[in-house]
Amino acid sequence: MKLYSIKDHAETVSFSQAVKQGMGKNQGLFFPTEINPIDDIDALLEMNLVDRSRVILQSLIGDEFSEQVLHEIVEGAFNFPAPVVKVNDKISALELFHGPTLAFKDFGGRFMAQCLSRLTSGEKITILTATSGDTGAAVAHAFYGIENIEVVVMYPKGKISFLQEQMFCTLGGNIRTIAVDGDFDACQALMKQSFDDAELRQAIGLNSANSINISRLMAQICYYFEAFAQLPKAQRAQTVVSVPSGNFGNLTAGLLAKALGLPVKRFIAATNINDTVPRYLQSGEWDPKATQATLSNAMDVSVPSNWPRIEELARVKGWDLSELASDFLSDDDTKSAVVALSDQGYLCEPHGAIAYDRLNAQLSDDEFGLFLCTAHPAKFKESVEDILGHDIGLPKELADCADKPNLSVDMANDFAALRAFLMA
């Protein structure tokens, strides 16, 4: 399969190149040259997660991996469940936090690591990634201990939860972490500057594991199919999917799943008060404002990197983006949504609660709703307990890292400092 850069359609690469390269010239994102609907979706949904995902990914990747190798990659990456859990008669939650770092990013991070470990031939690779919370842990754990691959994770200092930070800043080894004096958008800007530096890119074998890397995005497509496989057949075509949205990789994957034939009725892009996309869809003006810190910190993004892919997909498919529902929620209303879910017997953290609230508000009588729960509530233990007024406990994965020393390096929002760190 070939992919092209959205910024320059003449720049085309193979899937293997795209995984190793991360992005094209001038920060161009790679996009598939072909997105052909898969035959017999009903039969596909009867398969188990691993077999189904292999078919989905083969349709996108082509013959760059044999069926056997791709099956092994998927089997090694997706070795945990993604259950659909009923909240009430109209709405269910897709729980994506049952992987090793308790967040949906485990799907993309582990798939990318499995791919990259088979595509390298001993050359040094440096994975540089920016995280607003959960990407850092997923990528760090996915690549931890893999030879010839070093991972550098940047995150906004003081703007992610303590337990999110502990999950990836305590590993050491081939994992280095940087607390940047700035917000997530500043971290993304530093990362993009790094990729624009040809000398740096060549010297350290620079790559990215953010959702700008096409392998991570393709992995995320698979759990949308897994969700629909768990829904009653008669309900699928009337199902509305609400996606908590920050950098918009999750929604991009959902829209790609729809392009492949998954019968999603429509999507809702749910954001916090960093509402660049909801305002854009309403006014037609792209007007990012300064990023504001919120309870749903992983969505504190004002310039979502994956939005160009959504616009490209709409162009290719002839979709009208004005039909994409999008809305935001304040912190006070987010707290109310966490309480509303708790009152129904469902424990949720702020990101999933935002997706639930906007879904609940927009669902028609003849529709069913599915919202994505992207992280375990305990990753936001302090805020959830503060909202609900009681202890929610701590799973083993978090308890094991809570007391370990944080190995991060503090750094100013300065590219020269980052460049020197990477070249050292």
XYZ file of C-alpha atoms in Angstrom:
424
model
C 0.000 0.000 0.000
C 1.104 3.528 -0.757
C 0.485 6.583 1.347
C 0.830 10.216 0.325
C 1.600 13.370 2.271
C -1.439 15.582 2.701
C 0.798 18.632 2.180
C 2.360 17.282 -1.031
C 0.502 14.497 -2.813
C 3.594 13.837 -4.947
C 5.431 12.603 -1.836
C 4.443 8.948 -1.559
C 5.810 6.219 0.714
C 5.137 2.602 1.593
C 3.513 1.692 4.903
C 6.919 0.556 6.178
C 8.480 3.893 5.276
C 5.618 5.805 6.860
C 5.972 3.875 10.128
C 9.734 4.501 10.253
C 9.569 8.095 9.021
C 6.591 9.348 11.029
C 5.653 12.275 8.810
C 6.530 13.772 5.463
C 8.285 16.973 4.454
C 7.048 20.204 5.993
C 5.262 18.190 8.690
C 2.948 16.559 6.176
C 0.765 13.757 7.526
C 0.595 10.507 5.575
C -2.762 9.291 4.257
C -3.764 6.085 2.395
C -4.022 6.327 -1.377
C -6.912 3.833 -1.250
C -9.647 3.237 1.321
C -11.834 0.508 -0.127
C -14.893 -0.729 1.798
C -14.479 -4.274 3.124
C -16.853 -6.916 1.735
C -19.407 -8.554 4.043
C -19.113 -6.492 7.219
C -21.544 -8.814 9.035
C -19.228 -11.778 8.481
C -16.249 -9.684 9.573
C -18.023 -8.799 12.809
C -18.513 -12.492 13.569
C -14.731 -12.983 13.815
C -12.689 -12.650 17.006
C -10.692 -9.458 17.652
C -7.330 -10.743 16.397
C -8.589 -12.423 13.204
C -10.872 -9.511 12.355
C -8.158 -6.935 12.989
C -5.744 -8.817 10.747
C -8.277 -8.633 7.891
C -8.935 -4.913 8.481
C -5.241 -4.038 8.634
C -4.365 -6.223 5.644
C -6.943 -4.306 3.595
C -5.092 -1.093 4.453
C -1.476 -2.251 4.518
C -1.598 -4.693 1.609
C 1.148 -7.298 1.231
C 3.970 -5.522 3.087
C 3.513 -8.080 5.853
C 2.488 -11.662 5.154
C -0.806 -12.828 6.671
C 1.128 -14.863 9.230
C 3.420 -12.005 10.289
C 0.533 -9.537 10.496
C -1.429 -12.035 12.575
C 1.539 -12.341 14.950
C 1.838 -8.546 15.176
C -1.858 -8.138 15.992
C -1.830 -11.056 18.419
C 1.126 -9.537 20.263
C -0.407 -6.053 20.344
C -4.094 -6.673 21.059
C -3.820 -9.176 23.910
C -6.421 -7.524 26.142
C -10.196 -6.966 25.786
C -12.243 -3.907 24.779
C -15.652 -4.636 26.303
C -18.883 -2.773 25.621
C -20.592 -2.174 28.978
C -24.254 -1.199 29.311
C -24.883 2.054 31.211
C -28.633 2.256 30.565
C -31.153 0.998 28.003
C -30.037 3.549 25.403
C -26.334 4.067 26.050
C -23.290 1.814 26.453
C -19.611 2.489 27.098
C -16.715 1.090 25.044
C -13.998 0.502 27.634
C -10.568 0.961 26.076
C -8.558 0.908 29.301
C -7.895 -2.780 29.852
C -4.358 -2.770 28.414
C -1.109 -2.573 30.410
C -1.167 1.220 30.865
C -4.935 1.459 31.379
C -5.641 3.719 28.390
C -6.795 3.446 24.776
C -3.315 4.441 23.606
C -2.173 0.865 24.351
C -3.759 -0.284 21.088
C -1.779 2.096 18.884
C 1.431 2.099 20.902
C 1.748 -1.678 21.054
C 0.844 -2.161 17.381
C 3.440 0.408 16.323
C 6.110 -1.208 18.509
C 5.353 -4.645 17.076
C 5.558 -3.270 13.519
C 8.705 -1.232 14.050
C 10.582 -4.057 15.753
C 10.093 -6.087 12.549
C 10.973 -3.233 10.195
C 14.322 -2.252 11.684
C 17.603 -3.907 10.755
C 19.858 -2.752 13.569
C 19.892 0.980 12.814
C 19.361 3.351 15.724
C 15.872 4.831 16.051
C 14.802 7.616 18.401
C 11.079 7.819 19.055
C 10.169 11.394 20.006
C 6.620 11.837 21.216
C 4.556 14.470 22.972
C 1.870 13.507 25.444
C -1.032 15.264 27.111
C -1.392 12.320 29.475
C -1.806 8.761 28.217
C 0.269 8.515 25.023
C 3.490 8.732 27.040
C 2.762 5.665 29.140
C 1.449 3.591 26.248
C 4.446 4.344 24.024
C 7.006 4.000 26.820
C 5.709 0.604 27.925
C 5.267 -0.632 24.343
C 8.915 0.125 23.447
C 10.516 -0.481 26.844
C 13.548 -2.751 26.506
C 13.476 -2.991 22.680
C 17.048 -2.933 21.362
C 18.292 0.001 19.243
C 15.149 2.030 19.940
C 15.302 4.967 22.327
C 12.121 6.741 23.393
C 11.955 10.397 24.436
C 8.620 11.580 25.820
C 7.803 15.265 26.304
C 4.893 16.401 28.439
C 3.640 19.724 29.863
C 5.067 20.112 33.357
C 2.398 20.185 36.054
C -0.430 19.649 33.585
C -0.963 15.889 33.694
C -2.156 13.817 36.634
C 0.389 12.437 39.112
C -0.431 8.812 38.288
C -0.332 9.454 34.536
C 3.163 10.856 35.029
C 4.314 7.987 37.244
C 3.371 5.394 34.634
C 6.019 6.531 32.161
C 8.487 8.704 34.101
C 9.716 5.892 36.352
C 10.912 3.335 33.778
C 14.436 4.487 32.885
C 16.479 2.295 30.540
C 15.737 3.235 26.933
C 12.939 5.582 28.057
C 13.809 9.253 28.714
C 11.199 11.816 29.773
C 11.127 15.618 29.632
C 8.839 17.917 31.629
C 8.457 20.972 29.378
C 7.669 24.403 30.797
C 4.622 24.951 28.593
C 1.359 23.373 27.461
C 0.793 20.366 25.201
C 0.657 22.519 22.085
C 4.162 23.759 22.968
C 5.331 20.145 23.193
C 3.802 19.382 19.792
C 5.481 22.444 18.306
C 8.881 21.332 19.647
C 8.342 17.889 18.176
C 7.451 19.315 14.761
C 10.508 21.590 14.838
C 12.618 18.500 15.465
C 11.221 16.788 12.389
C 11.920 19.857 10.286
C 15.619 19.650 11.265
C 17.064 17.337 8.597
C 20.450 17.024 10.310
C 18.876 16.038 13.619
C 16.457 13.638 11.968
C 19.289 11.851 10.182
C 21.690 11.818 13.149
C 19.382 10.097 15.619
C 16.972 8.242 13.301
C 14.065 10.399 14.423
C 10.556 8.972 14.450
C 7.309 9.773 16.234
C 4.807 7.603 18.067
C 2.118 10.259 18.357
C -1.122 9.592 16.524
C 0.486 11.380 13.588
C 2.190 7.997 12.978
C -0.096 6.114 10.621
C 0.470 2.751 12.344
C -1.081 3.998 15.575
C -4.054 5.392 13.730
C -4.680 2.152 11.852
C -4.603 0.145 15.078
C -7.313 2.360 16.544
C -9.669 1.551 13.669
C -9.843 -2.008 14.944
C -11.545 -1.313 18.262
C -14.465 0.424 16.561
C -15.162 -2.837 14.733
C -14.711 -4.716 18.018
C -17.339 -2.486 19.618
C -19.892 -3.059 16.871
C -19.252 -6.807 16.975
C -20.620 -6.713 20.538
C -23.783 -4.793 19.608
C -27.033 -6.496 18.524
C -27.094 -6.682 14.730
C -30.399 -4.794 14.509
C -28.986 -1.941 16.589
C -25.772 -1.249 14.656
C -27.103 1.053 11.918
C -28.835 3.238 14.529
C -25.792 3.627 16.746
C -24.270 7.055 17.375
C -20.662 7.104 18.604
C -19.408 9.899 20.871
C -15.646 10.386 20.976
C -13.755 12.408 23.609
C -11.532 14.529 21.386
C -8.253 16.351 21.963
C -5.699 15.646 19.241
C -8.465 14.008 17.161
C -6.652 10.766 16.333
C -9.428 8.748 17.948
C -12.136 10.378 15.854
C -10.001 10.068 12.710
C -9.792 6.316 13.298
C -13.553 6.115 13.794
C -14.225 7.956 10.550
C -11.785 5.657 8.737
C -13.714 2.683 10.171
C -16.896 4.169 8.713
C -15.142 4.632 5.363
C -14.242 0.919 5.451
C -17.918 0.050 5.849
C -18.649 0.038 9.578
C -22.332 1.073 9.846
C -21.948 3.979 12.285
C -24.965 6.273 11.957
C -23.016 9.369 12.977
C -20.246 10.633 15.249
C -20.107 13.279 17.947
C -16.761 14.991 18.594
C -16.880 15.928 22.275
C -14.279 18.372 23.597
C -13.609 20.378 26.719
C -13.399 24.193 26.656
C -10.424 23.912 24.269
C -13.061 23.978 21.564
C -11.244 24.908 18.359
C -13.071 22.248 16.311
C -16.634 22.834 17.603
C -16.236 26.548 16.871
C -14.734 25.821 13.451
C -17.593 23.532 12.453
C -20.066 26.211 13.509
C -18.390 29.290 12.040
C -16.069 27.981 9.330
C -13.177 29.911 10.886
C -10.114 28.086 12.223
C -9.332 30.178 15.284
C -7.260 28.333 17.935
C -7.088 30.137 21.260
C -4.607 29.733 24.114
C -4.895 26.260 25.625
C -6.650 26.165 28.983
C -6.000 23.555 31.669
C -9.044 21.415 32.520
C -10.072 18.296 34.446
C -9.848 16.384 31.143
C -6.176 17.219 30.630
C -5.542 14.737 27.807
C -7.921 16.859 25.710
C -6.206 20.167 26.511
C -5.250 20.716 22.875
C -6.022 23.820 20.831
C -4.330 22.793 17.574
C -5.244 19.124 17.003
C -2.630 17.478 14.809
C -4.976 14.967 13.205
C -7.602 17.429 12.019
C -6.004 17.705 8.528
C -6.558 13.961 8.097
C -10.256 14.353 8.881
C -10.539 17.125 6.308
C -8.656 14.998 3.769
C -10.932 12.009 4.405
C -14.007 14.225 3.972
C -12.582 15.495 0.685
C -11.807 12.011 -0.612
C -15.185 10.562 0.407
C -17.247 13.615 -0.511
C -18.497 13.976 3.055
C -19.896 17.247 4.365
C -18.072 18.005 7.616
C -20.914 20.257 8.705
C -22.795 17.015 9.408
C -20.238 16.061 12.067
C -21.759 16.865 15.445
C -19.382 18.544 17.863
C -19.783 20.237 21.216
C -17.794 21.096 24.333
C -18.299 20.823 28.092
C -17.078 23.020 30.933
C -15.346 21.574 33.997
C -18.430 22.151 36.171
C -20.628 20.271 33.703
C -17.962 17.571 33.433
C -18.186 17.031 37.191
C -21.970 16.761 36.885
C -21.542 14.162 34.122
C -19.210 12.047 36.310
C -21.855 12.174 39.069
C -24.678 11.346 36.641
C -22.822 8.234 35.482
C -22.032 7.239 39.077
C -25.736 7.545 39.933
C -26.390 4.941 37.208
C -23.779 2.627 38.729
C -21.017 3.417 36.234
C -17.635 4.759 37.386
C -16.052 7.064 34.810
C -13.327 9.711 34.577
C -13.676 13.200 33.040
C -12.818 12.411 29.390
C -15.348 9.609 29.046
C -17.896 11.631 31.020
C -17.695 14.467 28.484
C -18.368 12.020 25.652
C -21.307 10.540 27.603
C -22.842 13.935 28.387
C -22.760 15.221 24.813
C -24.132 11.877 23.575
C -26.936 11.874 26.121
C -27.870 15.417 25.129
C -27.986 14.729 21.381
C -29.403 11.193 21.124
C -32.725 10.815 19.302
C -35.483 8.459 20.426
C -34.765 5.999 17.601
C -30.983 5.941 18.190
C -28.624 4.027 20.446
C -25.488 5.550 21.884
C -21.925 4.366 22.402
C -19.324 6.548 24.088
C -15.603 5.846 24.359
C -13.997 5.479 27.774
C -10.372 6.173 27.029
C -8.720 5.762 30.446
C -9.230 3.907 33.716
C -10.910 6.176 36.311
C -8.021 5.546 38.728
C -5.635 7.378 36.389
C -7.547 10.459 37.552
C -7.976 9.204 41.099
C -7.674 12.569 42.846
C -10.146 14.429 40.656
C -12.673 11.570 40.502
C -12.559 11.081 44.267
C -12.939 14.821 44.773
C -16.022 14.833 42.525
C -17.651 11.737 44.028
C -16.509 12.150 47.620
C -15.303 8.602 48.146
C -12.258 6.401 47.508
C -12.173 4.531 44.189
C -9.175 2.295 44.857
C -6.060 1.751 42.810
C -5.431 -1.071 40.304
C -2.150 -2.983 40.539
C -0.667 -1.317 37.439
C -0.860 2.079 39.131
C -0.082 0.933 42.663
C 3.176 -0.622 41.425
C 4.527 2.678 40.075
C 3.029 5.189 42.510
C 6.035 5.300 44.861
C 8.866 4.988 42.328
C 11.219 7.954 41.757
C 10.361 10.275 38.877
C 13.303 10.304 36.423
C 12.192 13.268 34.287
C 14.364 16.180 33.217
C 12.889 19.694 33.454
C 13.311 21.765 30.297
C 12.348 25.223 29.071
C 10.118 25.554 26.019
C 13.205 25.941 23.852
C 14.107 23.983 20.717
C 17.848 24.548 21.113
C 17.720 22.896 24.533
C 15.723 19.966 23.181
C 18.068 19.552 20.205
C 21.109 19.443 22.489
C 19.372 16.862 24.694
C 18.530 14.636 21.729
C 22.013 14.867 20.218
C 23.811 14.151 23.508
